[in-house]
Amino acid sequence: MNALLKSTKVQSWIVLRSWEFKLTYLIVMFYACFAFLSVMSEGAGKDLISIKDANDSICYDSSSPYWILFAPLYPFLVILPCGASFIKDYRNGILSVYLPRSSRRIYYISKVISAFLCGGLAFLIPMLCNLLLCNIFLPHSHNLWIGGYRTEYSANLLLGNVDMYPVKYPRLPFLKLYLTSPFLYNLWYLVLFSLFSGLLGAGIVSFSFLMKKSKILLFVPVLAAMRILNTLDTALRNQAMNHGAVYTNLNLLDYITYRLYPKGGDPAFMVGVVAFLLLFIVFAIEVAVRSDLRDLQ
């Protein structure tokens, strides 16, 4: 265990010092600050009650007009911080020096853990700053995207009583937490967003164990998966609207971003995605550990 912790610390420090991580962190931080300053400037000179509520102004709210600027970048940003860290070790000949001094299993596991931690951290800190800035400097006006605070219309939206097509789970996810504290609700979704981003980063690093000769190929799995799922999601939505079929949301970002109305999410789908990623990570580590050392030189 001590060897694993030491190796993870070393691998994480290498990632944190890399230009890829710093660039990703700066891009996310710039977006977080830009979204906050834009909301502040739009509210200048207006009555407080007309300004969007602080907890409805966060940058990882997919209802926000600024989210459309960030969402297309997300697949690239989730890969950039540490996706190519193993390939860099492979190309620089570090493996032939490092592996004889350490367990090969520890090396690969520490690579995955550092990718998970650093990948999540690149999103967590900037967006946490945005959440705190919004709650400190913006009013809690109860001016929500779903309409008036605790009105009949907003209540129906939260309960899913106004959906245009049938869904399996009509209520807002984690509704009790939202009704208890919108701030804690936002914080919970930030944790989910960061954890899933870290898991995707770990999955990409694991993919690099199998495809260690090309950095470009690292972008294929996430981009292809998200494009396919979004296409299927559109088809399912049209099927539900036109023929009354039960709609299941297949847009991954809708499961990990704050959004104040039900949208056909199915927990089983997200559990399946997470289980697939974890199984793939375990599989990739096992393949890498058992591979012949000559293939790593």
mmCIF file with all atom_site columns, N, CA and C in Angstrom, residues 37-93:
data_model
loop_
_atom_site.group_PDB
_atom_site.id
_atom_site.type_symbol
_atom_site.label_atom_id
_atom_site.label_alt_id
_atom_site.label_comp_id
_atom_site.label_asym_id
_atom_site.label_entity_id
_atom_site.label_seq_id
_atom_site.pdbx_PDB_ins_code
_atom_site.Cartn_x
_atom_site.Cartn_y
_atom_site.Cartn_z
_atom_site.occupancy
_atom_site.B_iso_or_equiv
_atom_site.pdbx_formal_charge
_atom_site.auth_seq_id
_atom_site.auth_comp_id
_atom_site.auth_asym_id
_atom_site.auth_atom_id
_atom_site.pdbx_PDB_model_num
ATOM 1   N N  . LEU A 1 37 ? -18.473 36.717 -14.533 1.00 0.00 ? 37 LEU A N  1
ATOM 2   C CA . LEU A 1 37 ? -18.400 38.146 -14.852 1.00 0.00 ? 37 LEU A CA 1
ATOM 3   C C  . LEU A 1 37 ? -19.495 38.545 -15.842 1.00 0.00 ? 37 LEU A C  1
ATOM 4   N N  . SER A 1 38 ? -19.855 37.644 -16.747 1.00 0.00 ? 38 SER A N  1
ATOM 5   C CA . SER A 1 38 ? -20.927 37.943 -17.699 1.00 0.00 ? 38 SER A CA 1
ATOM 6   C C  . SER A 1 38 ? -22.257 38.100 -16.986 1.00 0.00 ? 38 SER A C  1
ATOM 7   N N  . VAL A 1 39 ? -22.525 37.211 -16.032 1.00 0.00 ? 39 VAL A N  1
ATOM 8   C CA . VAL A 1 39 ? -23.758 37.326 -15.255 1.00 0.00 ? 39 VAL A CA 1
ATOM 9   C C  . VAL A 1 39 ? -23.762 38.617 -14.446 1.00 0.00 ? 39 VAL A C  1
ATOM 10  N N  . MET A 1 40 ? -22.617 38.971 -13.872 1.00 0.00 ? 40 MET A N  1
ATOM 11  C CA . MET A 1 40 ? -22.505 40.203 -13.093 1.00 0.00 ? 40 MET A CA 1
ATOM 12  C C  . MET A 1 40 ? -22.775 41.428 -13.965 1.00 0.00 ? 40 MET A C  1
ATOM 13  N N  . SER A 1 41 ? -22.185 41.440 -15.159 1.00 0.00 ? 41 SER A N  1
ATOM 14  C CA . SER A 1 41 ? -22.356 42.606 -16.042 1.00 0.00 ? 41 SER A CA 1
ATOM 15  C C  . SER A 1 41 ? -23.785 42.716 -16.551 1.00 0.00 ? 41 SER A C  1
ATOM 16  N N  . GLU A 1 42 ? -24.437 41.580 -16.784 1.00 0.00 ? 42 GLU A N  1
ATOM 17  C CA . GLU A 1 42 ? -25.822 41.614 -17.253 1.00 0.00 ? 42 GLU A CA 1
ATOM 18  C C  . GLU A 1 42 ? -26.770 42.145 -16.177 1.00 0.00 ? 42 GLU A C  1
ATOM 19  N N  . GLY A 1 43 ? -26.393 41.945 -14.927 1.00 0.00 ? 43 GLY A N  1
ATOM 20  C CA . GLY A 1 43 ? -27.255 42.401 -13.835 1.00 0.00 ? 43 GLY A CA 1
ATOM 21  C C  . GLY A 1 43 ? -27.000 43.818 -13.391 1.00 0.00 ? 43 GLY A C  1
ATOM 22  N N  . ALA A 1 44 ? -25.993 44.482 -13.973 1.00 0.00 ? 44 ALA A N  1
ATOM 23  C CA . ALA A 1 44 ? -25.659 45.846 -13.563 1.00 0.00 ? 44 ALA A CA 1
ATOM 24  C C  . ALA A 1 44 ? -26.819 46.794 -13.860 1.00 0.00 ? 44 ALA A C  1
ATOM 25  N N  . GLY A 1 45 ? -27.227 47.547 -12.849 1.00 0.00 ? 45 GLY A N  1
ATOM 26  C CA . GLY A 1 45 ? -28.281 48.537 -13.021 1.00 0.00 ? 45 GLY A CA 1
ATOM 27  C C  . GLY A 1 45 ? -29.686 47.979 -12.968 1.00 0.00 ? 45 GLY A C  1
ATOM 28  N N  . LYS A 1 46 ? -29.840 46.669 -12.793 1.00 0.00 ? 46 LYS A N  1
ATOM 29  C CA . LYS A 1 46 ? -31.174 46.069 -12.745 1.00 0.00 ? 46 LYS A CA 1
ATOM 30  C C  . LYS A 1 46 ? -31.630 45.892 -11.295 1.00 0.00 ? 46 LYS A C  1
ATOM 31  N N  . ASP A 1 47 ? -32.940 45.758 -11.139 1.00 0.00 ? 47 ASP A N  1
ATOM 32  C CA . ASP A 1 47 ? -33.473 45.439 -9.824  1.00 0.00 ? 47 ASP A CA 1
ATOM 33  C C  . ASP A 1 47 ? -33.001 44.041 -9.424  1.00 0.00 ? 47 ASP A C  1
ATOM 34  N N  . LEU A 1 48 ? -32.721 43.861 -8.145  1.00 0.00 ? 48 LEU A N  1
ATOM 35  C CA . LEU A 1 48 ? -32.213 42.583 -7.670  1.00 0.00 ? 48 LEU A CA 1
ATOM 36  C C  . LEU A 1 48 ? -33.155 41.431 -8.000  1.00 0.00 ? 48 LEU A C  1
ATOM 37  N N  . ILE A 1 49 ? -34.447 41.690 -7.948  1.00 0.00 ? 49 ILE A N  1
ATOM 38  C CA . ILE A 1 49 ? -35.414 40.622 -8.174  1.00 0.00 ? 49 ILE A CA 1
ATOM 39  C C  . ILE A 1 49 ? -35.430 40.152 -9.630  1.00 0.00 ? 49 ILE A C  1
ATOM 40  N N  . SER A 1 50 ? -34.911 40.983 -10.543 1.00 0.00 ? 50 SER A N  1
ATOM 41  C CA . SER A 1 50 ? -34.904 40.624 -11.961 1.00 0.00 ? 50 SER A CA 1
ATOM 42  C C  . SER A 1 50 ? -33.645 39.868 -12.370 1.00 0.00 ? 50 SER A C  1
ATOM 43  N N  . ILE A 1 51 ? -32.658 39.803 -11.466 1.00 0.00 ? 51 ILE A N  1
ATOM 44  C CA . ILE A 1 51 ? -31.415 39.097 -11.753 1.00 0.00 ? 51 ILE A CA 1
ATOM 45  C C  . ILE A 1 51 ? -31.600 37.617 -11.413 1.00 0.00 ? 51 ILE A C  1
ATOM 46  N N  . LYS A 1 52 ? -31.028 36.747 -12.221 1.00 0.00 ? 52 LYS A N  1
ATOM 47  C CA . LYS A 1 52 ? -31.130 35.320 -11.959 1.00 0.00 ? 52 LYS A CA 1
ATOM 48  C C  . LYS A 1 52 ? -30.566 34.982 -10.582 1.00 0.00 ? 52 LYS A C  1
ATOM 49  N N  . ASP A 1 53 ? -31.215 34.070 -9.900  1.00 0.00 ? 53 ASP A N  1
ATOM 50  C CA . ASP A 1 53 ? -30.776 33.638 -8.585  1.00 0.00 ? 53 ASP A CA 1
ATOM 51  C C  . ASP A 1 53 ? -29.332 33.129 -8.639  1.00 0.00 ? 53 ASP A C  1
ATOM 52  N N  . ALA A 1 54 ? -28.589 33.350 -7.568  1.00 0.00 ? 54 ALA A N  1
ATOM 53  C CA . ALA A 1 54 ? -27.178 32.958 -7.517  1.00 0.00 ? 54 ALA A CA 1
ATOM 54  C C  . ALA A 1 54 ? -26.982 31.490 -7.858  1.00 0.00 ? 54 ALA A C  1
ATOM 55  N N  . ASN A 1 55 ? -27.865 30.642 -7.346  1.00 0.00 ? 55 ASN A N  1
ATOM 56  C CA . ASN A 1 55 ? -27.726 29.207 -7.582  1.00 0.00 ? 55 ASN A CA 1
ATOM 57  C C  . ASN A 1 55 ? -28.256 28.771 -8.941  1.00 0.00 ? 55 ASN A C  1
ATOM 58  N N  . ASP A 1 56 ? -28.821 29.694 -9.693  1.00 0.00 ? 56 ASP A N  1
ATOM 59  C CA . ASP A 1 56 ? -29.222 29.433 -11.074 1.00 0.00 ? 56 ASP A CA 1
ATOM 60  C C  . ASP A 1 56 ? -28.275 30.107 -12.066 1.00 0.00 ? 56 ASP A C  1
ATOM 61  N N  . SER A 1 57 ? -27.152 30.627 -11.573 1.00 0.00 ? 57 SER A N  1
ATOM 62  C CA . SER A 1 57 ? -26.205 31.358 -12.419 1.00 0.00 ? 57 SER A CA 1
ATOM 63  C C  . SER A 1 57 ? -24.861 30.672 -12.525 1.00 0.00 ? 57 SER A C  1
ATOM 64  N N  . ILE A 1 58 ? -24.753 29.451 -12.027 1.00 0.00 ? 58 ILE A N  1
ATOM 65  C CA . ILE A 1 58 ? -23.479 28.750 -12.039 1.00 0.00 ? 58 ILE A CA 1
ATOM 66  C C  . ILE A 1 58 ? -23.103 28.326 -13.455 1.00 0.00 ? 58 ILE A C  1
ATOM 67  N N  . CYS A 1 59 ? -21.814 28.130 -13.686 1.00 0.00 ? 59 CYS A N  1
ATOM 68  C CA . CYS A 1 59 ? -21.334 27.881 -15.052 1.00 0.00 ? 59 CYS A CA 1
ATOM 69  C C  . CYS A 1 59 ? -21.562 26.464 -15.523 1.00 0.00 ? 59 CYS A C  1
ATOM 70  N N  . TYR A 1 60 ? -21.810 25.499 -14.613 1.00 0.00 ? 60 TYR A N  1
ATOM 71  C CA . TYR A 1 60 ? -22.060 24.123 -15.041 1.00 0.00 ? 60 TYR A CA 1
ATOM 72  C C  . TYR A 1 60 ? -23.545 23.790 -15.034 1.00 0.00 ? 60 TYR A C  1
ATOM 73  N N  . ASP A 1 61 ? -24.364 24.808 -15.181 1.00 0.00 ? 61 ASP A N  1
ATOM 74  C CA . ASP A 1 61 ? -25.805 24.647 -15.382 1.00 0.00 ? 61 ASP A CA 1
ATOM 75  C C  . ASP A 1 61 ? -26.053 24.538 -16.876 1.00 0.00 ? 61 ASP A C  1
ATOM 76  N N  . SER A 1 62 ? -26.522 23.390 -17.344 1.00 0.00 ? 62 SER A N  1
ATOM 77  C CA . SER A 1 62 ? -26.708 23.197 -18.778 1.00 0.00 ? 62 SER A CA 1
ATOM 78  C C  . SER A 1 62 ? -27.859 24.023 -19.335 1.00 0.00 ? 62 SER A C  1
ATOM 79  N N  . SER A 1 63 ? -28.628 24.709 -18.457 1.00 0.00 ? 63 SER A N  1
ATOM 80  C CA . SER A 1 63 ? -29.635 25.661 -18.921 1.00 0.00 ? 63 SER A CA 1
ATOM 81  C C  . SER A 1 63 ? -29.035 27.039 -19.172 1.00 0.00 ? 63 SER A C  1
ATOM 82  N N  . SER A 1 64 ? -27.798 27.249 -18.708 1.00 0.00 ? 64 SER A N  1
ATOM 83  C CA . SER A 1 64 ? -27.147 28.549 -18.851 1.00 0.00 ? 64 SER A CA 1
ATOM 84  C C  . SER A 1 64 ? -26.816 28.827 -20.312 1.00 0.00 ? 64 SER A C  1
ATOM 85  N N  . PRO A 1 65 ? -26.959 30.080 -20.755 1.00 0.00 ? 65 PRO A N  1
ATOM 86  C CA . PRO A 1 65 ? -26.604 30.410 -22.147 1.00 0.00 ? 65 PRO A CA 1
ATOM 87  C C  . PRO A 1 65 ? -25.119 30.264 -22.437 1.00 0.00 ? 65 PRO A C  1
ATOM 88  N N  . TYR A 1 66 ? -24.286 30.181 -21.391 1.00 0.00 ? 66 TYR A N  1
ATOM 89  C CA . TYR A 1 66 ? -22.842 30.070 -21.590 1.00 0.00 ? 66 TYR A CA 1
ATOM 90  C C  . TYR A 1 66 ? -22.380 28.620 -21.679 1.00 0.00 ? 66 TYR A C  1
ATOM 91  N N  . TRP A 1 67 ? -23.232 27.694 -21.274 1.00 0.00 ? 67 TRP A N  1
ATOM 92  C CA . TRP A 1 67 ? -22.860 26.285 -21.324 1.00 0.00 ? 67 TRP A CA 1
ATOM 93  C C  . TRP A 1 67 ? -22.598 25.833 -22.748 1.00 0.00 ? 67 TRP A C  1
ATOM 94  N N  . ILE A 1 68 ? -23.286 26.440 -23.706 1.00 0.00 ? 68 ILE A N  1
ATOM 95  C CA . ILE A 1 68 ? -23.105 26.048 -25.109 1.00 0.00 ? 68 ILE A CA 1
ATOM 96  C C  . ILE A 1 68 ? -21.685 26.339 -25.595 1.00 0.00 ? 68 ILE A C  1
ATOM 97  N N  . LEU A 1 69 ? -20.989 27.258 -24.904 1.00 0.00 ? 69 LEU A N  1
ATOM 98  C CA . LEU A 1 69 ? -19.604 27.564 -25.254 1.00 0.00 ? 69 LEU A CA 1
ATOM 99  C C  . LEU A 1 69 ? -18.648 26.506 -24.720 1.00 0.00 ? 69 LEU A C  1
ATOM 100 N N  . PHE A 1 70 ? -19.025 25.896 -23.599 1.00 0.00 ? 70 PHE A N  1
ATOM 101 C CA . PHE A 1 70 ? -18.131 24.970 -22.919 1.00 0.00 ? 70 PHE A CA 1
ATOM 102 C C  . PHE A 1 70 ? -18.356 23.516 -23.312 1.00 0.00 ? 70 PHE A C  1
ATOM 103 N N  . ALA A 1 71 ? -19.608 23.133 -23.511 1.00 0.00 ? 71 ALA A N  1
ATOM 104 C CA . ALA A 1 71 ? -19.936 21.729 -23.773 1.00 0.00 ? 71 ALA A CA 1
ATOM 105 C C  . ALA A 1 71 ? -19.145 21.122 -24.939 1.00 0.00 ? 71 ALA A C  1
ATOM 106 N N  . PRO A 1 72 ? -18.960 21.832 -26.088 1.00 0.00 ? 72 PRO A N  1
ATOM 107 C CA . PRO A 1 72 ? -18.192 21.217 -27.177 1.00 0.00 ? 72 PRO A CA 1
ATOM 108 C C  . PRO A 1 72 ? -16.727 20.986 -26.825 1.00 0.00 ? 72 PRO A C  1
ATOM 109 N N  . LEU A 1 73 ? -16.207 21.754 -25.862 1.00 0.00 ? 73 LEU A N  1
ATOM 110 C CA . LEU A 1 73 ? -14.804 21.596 -25.472 1.00 0.00 ? 73 LEU A CA 1
ATOM 111 C C  . LEU A 1 73 ? -14.598 20.466 -24.471 1.00 0.00 ? 73 LEU A C  1
ATOM 112 N N  . TYR A 1 74 ? -15.668 20.076 -23.794 1.00 0.00 ? 74 TYR A N  1
ATOM 113 C CA . TYR A 1 74 ? -15.536 19.119 -22.693 1.00 0.00 ? 74 TYR A CA 1
ATOM 114 C C  . TYR A 1 74 ? -14.846 17.813 -23.095 1.00 0.00 ? 74 TYR A C  1
ATOM 115 N N  . PRO A 1 75 ? -15.207 17.163 -24.214 1.00 0.00 ? 75 PRO A N  1
ATOM 116 C CA . PRO A 1 75 ? -14.531 15.900 -24.558 1.00 0.00 ? 75 PRO A CA 1
ATOM 117 C C  . PRO A 1 75 ? -13.031 16.055 -24.717 1.00 0.00 ? 75 PRO A C  1
ATOM 118 N N  . PHE A 1 76 ? -12.582 17.214 -25.202 1.00 0.00 ? 76 PHE A N  1
ATOM 119 C CA . PHE A 1 76 ? -11.144 17.443 -25.370 1.00 0.00 ? 76 PHE A CA 1
ATOM 120 C C  . PHE A 1 76 ? -10.480 17.745 -24.025 1.00 0.00 ? 76 PHE A C  1
ATOM 121 N N  . LEU A 1 77 ? -11.162 18.542 -23.194 1.00 0.00 ? 77 LEU A N  1
ATOM 122 C CA . LEU A 1 77 ? -10.594 18.933 -21.907 1.00 0.00 ? 77 LEU A CA 1
ATOM 123 C C  . LEU A 1 77 ? -10.483 17.760 -20.955 1.00 0.00 ? 77 LEU A C  1
ATOM 124 N N  . VAL A 1 78 ? -11.378 16.796 -21.057 1.00 0.00 ? 78 VAL A N  1
ATOM 125 C CA . VAL A 1 78 ? -11.344 15.661 -20.146 1.00 0.00 ? 78 VAL A CA 1
ATOM 126 C C  . VAL A 1 78 ? -10.199 14.707 -20.506 1.00 0.00 ? 78 VAL A C  1
ATOM 127 N N  . ILE A 1 79 ? -9.726  14.775 -21.739 1.00 0.00 ? 79 ILE A N  1
ATOM 128 C CA . ILE A 1 79 ? -8.640  13.911 -22.205 1.00 0.00 ? 79 ILE A CA 1
ATOM 129 C C  . ILE A 1 79 ? -7.274  14.571 -22.027 1.00 0.00 ? 79 ILE A C  1
ATOM 130 N N  . LEU A 1 80 ? -7.223  15.880 -22.213 1.00 0.00 ? 80 LEU A N  1
ATOM 131 C CA . LEU A 1 80 ? -5.956  16.600 -22.297 1.00 0.00 ? 80 LEU A CA 1
ATOM 132 C C  . LEU A 1 80 ? -5.067  16.499 -21.062 1.00 0.00 ? 80 LEU A C  1
ATOM 133 N N  . PRO A 1 81 ? -5.576  16.625 -19.818 1.00 0.00 ? 81 PRO A N  1
ATOM 134 C CA . PRO A 1 81 ? -4.675  16.725 -18.666 1.00 0.00 ? 81 PRO A CA 1
ATOM 135 C C  . PRO A 1 81 ? -3.692  15.561 -18.523 1.00 0.00 ? 81 PRO A C  1
ATOM 136 N N  . CYS A 1 82 ? -4.161  14.346 -18.677 1.00 0.00 ? 82 CYS A N  1
ATOM 137 C CA . CYS A 1 82 ? -3.260  13.217 -18.424 1.00 0.00 ? 82 CYS A CA 1
ATOM 138 C C  . CYS A 1 82 ? -3.478  12.041 -19.367 1.00 0.00 ? 82 CYS A C  1
ATOM 139 N N  . GLY A 1 83 ? -4.252  12.247 -20.427 1.00 0.00 ? 83 GLY A N  1
ATOM 140 C CA . GLY A 1 83 ? -4.530  11.147 -21.346 1.00 0.00 ? 83 GLY A CA 1
ATOM 141 C C  . GLY A 1 83 ? -3.282  10.575 -21.989 1.00 0.00 ? 83 GLY A C  1
ATOM 142 N N  . ALA A 1 84 ? -2.307  11.440 -22.278 1.00 0.00 ? 84 ALA A N  1
ATOM 143 C CA . ALA A 1 84 ? -1.100  10.995 -22.970 1.00 0.00 ? 84 ALA A CA 1
ATOM 144 C C  . ALA A 1 84 ? 0.074   10.766 -22.029 1.00 0.00 ? 84 ALA A C  1
ATOM 145 N N  . SER A 1 85 ? -0.160  10.748 -20.715 1.00 0.00 ? 85 SER A N  1
ATOM 146 C CA . SER A 1 85 ? 0.956   10.626 -19.771 1.00 0.00 ? 85 SER A CA 1
ATOM 147 C C  . SER A 1 85 ? 1.708   9.309  -19.936 1.00 0.00 ? 85 SER A C  1
ATOM 148 N N  . PHE A 1 86 ? 0.982   8.208  -20.167 1.00 0.00 ? 86 PHE A N  1
ATOM 149 C CA . PHE A 1 86 ? 1.643   6.925  -20.360 1.00 0.00 ? 86 PHE A CA 1
ATOM 150 C C  . PHE A 1 86 ? 2.406   6.895  -21.677 1.00 0.00 ? 86 PHE A C  1
ATOM 151 N N  . ILE A 1 87 ? 1.816   7.458  -22.726 1.00 0.00 ? 87 ILE A N  1
ATOM 152 C CA . ILE A 1 87 ? 2.492   7.469  -24.024 1.00 0.00 ? 87 ILE A CA 1
ATOM 153 C C  . ILE A 1 87 ? 3.788   8.261  -23.953 1.00 0.00 ? 87 ILE A C  1
ATOM 154 N N  . LYS A 1 88 ? 3.799   9.341  -23.183 1.00 0.00 ? 88 LYS A N  1
ATOM 155 C CA . LYS A 1 88 ? 5.028   10.119 -23.000 1.00 0.00 ? 88 LYS A CA 1
ATOM 156 C C  . LYS A 1 88 ? 6.097   9.283  -22.299 1.00 0.00 ? 88 LYS A C  1
ATOM 157 N N  . ASP A 1 89 ? 5.693   8.508  -21.283 1.00 0.00 ? 89 ASP A N  1
ATOM 158 C CA . ASP A 1 89 ? 6.649   7.622  -20.607 1.00 0.00 ? 89 ASP A CA 1
ATOM 159 C C  . ASP A 1 89 ? 7.178   6.578  -21.575 1.00 0.00 ? 89 ASP A C  1
ATOM 160 N N  . TYR A 1 90 ? 6.294   6.044  -22.405 1.00 0.00 ? 90 TYR A N  1
ATOM 161 C CA . TYR A 1 90 ? 6.673   5.001  -23.365 1.00 0.00 ? 90 TYR A CA 1
ATOM 162 C C  . TYR A 1 90 ? 7.658   5.542  -24.403 1.00 0.00 ? 90 TYR A C  1
ATOM 163 N N  . ARG A 1 91 ? 7.377   6.731  -24.926 1.00 0.00 ? 91 ARG A N  1
ATOM 164 C CA . ARG A 1 91 ? 8.231   7.302  -25.965 1.00 0.00 ? 91 ARG A CA 1
ATOM 165 C C  . ARG A 1 91 ? 9.572   7.780  -25.424 1.00 0.00 ? 91 ARG A C  1
ATOM 166 N N  . ASN A 1 92 ? 9.580   8.220  -24.183 1.00 0.00 ? 92 ASN A N  1
ATOM 167 C CA . ASN A 1 92 ? 10.821  8.729  -23.594 1.00 0.00 ? 92 ASN A CA 1
ATOM 168 C C  . ASN A 1 92 ? 11.699  7.634  -22.996 1.00 0.00 ? 92 ASN A C  1
ATOM 169 N N  . GLY A 1 93 ? 11.238  6.388  -23.062 1.00 0.00 ? 93 GLY A N  1
ATOM 170 C CA . GLY A 1 93 ? 12.024  5.277  -22.557 1.00 0.00 ? 93 GLY A CA 1
ATOM 171 C C  . GLY A 1 93 ? 12.069  5.191  -21.045 1.00 0.00 ? 93 GLY A C  1
#
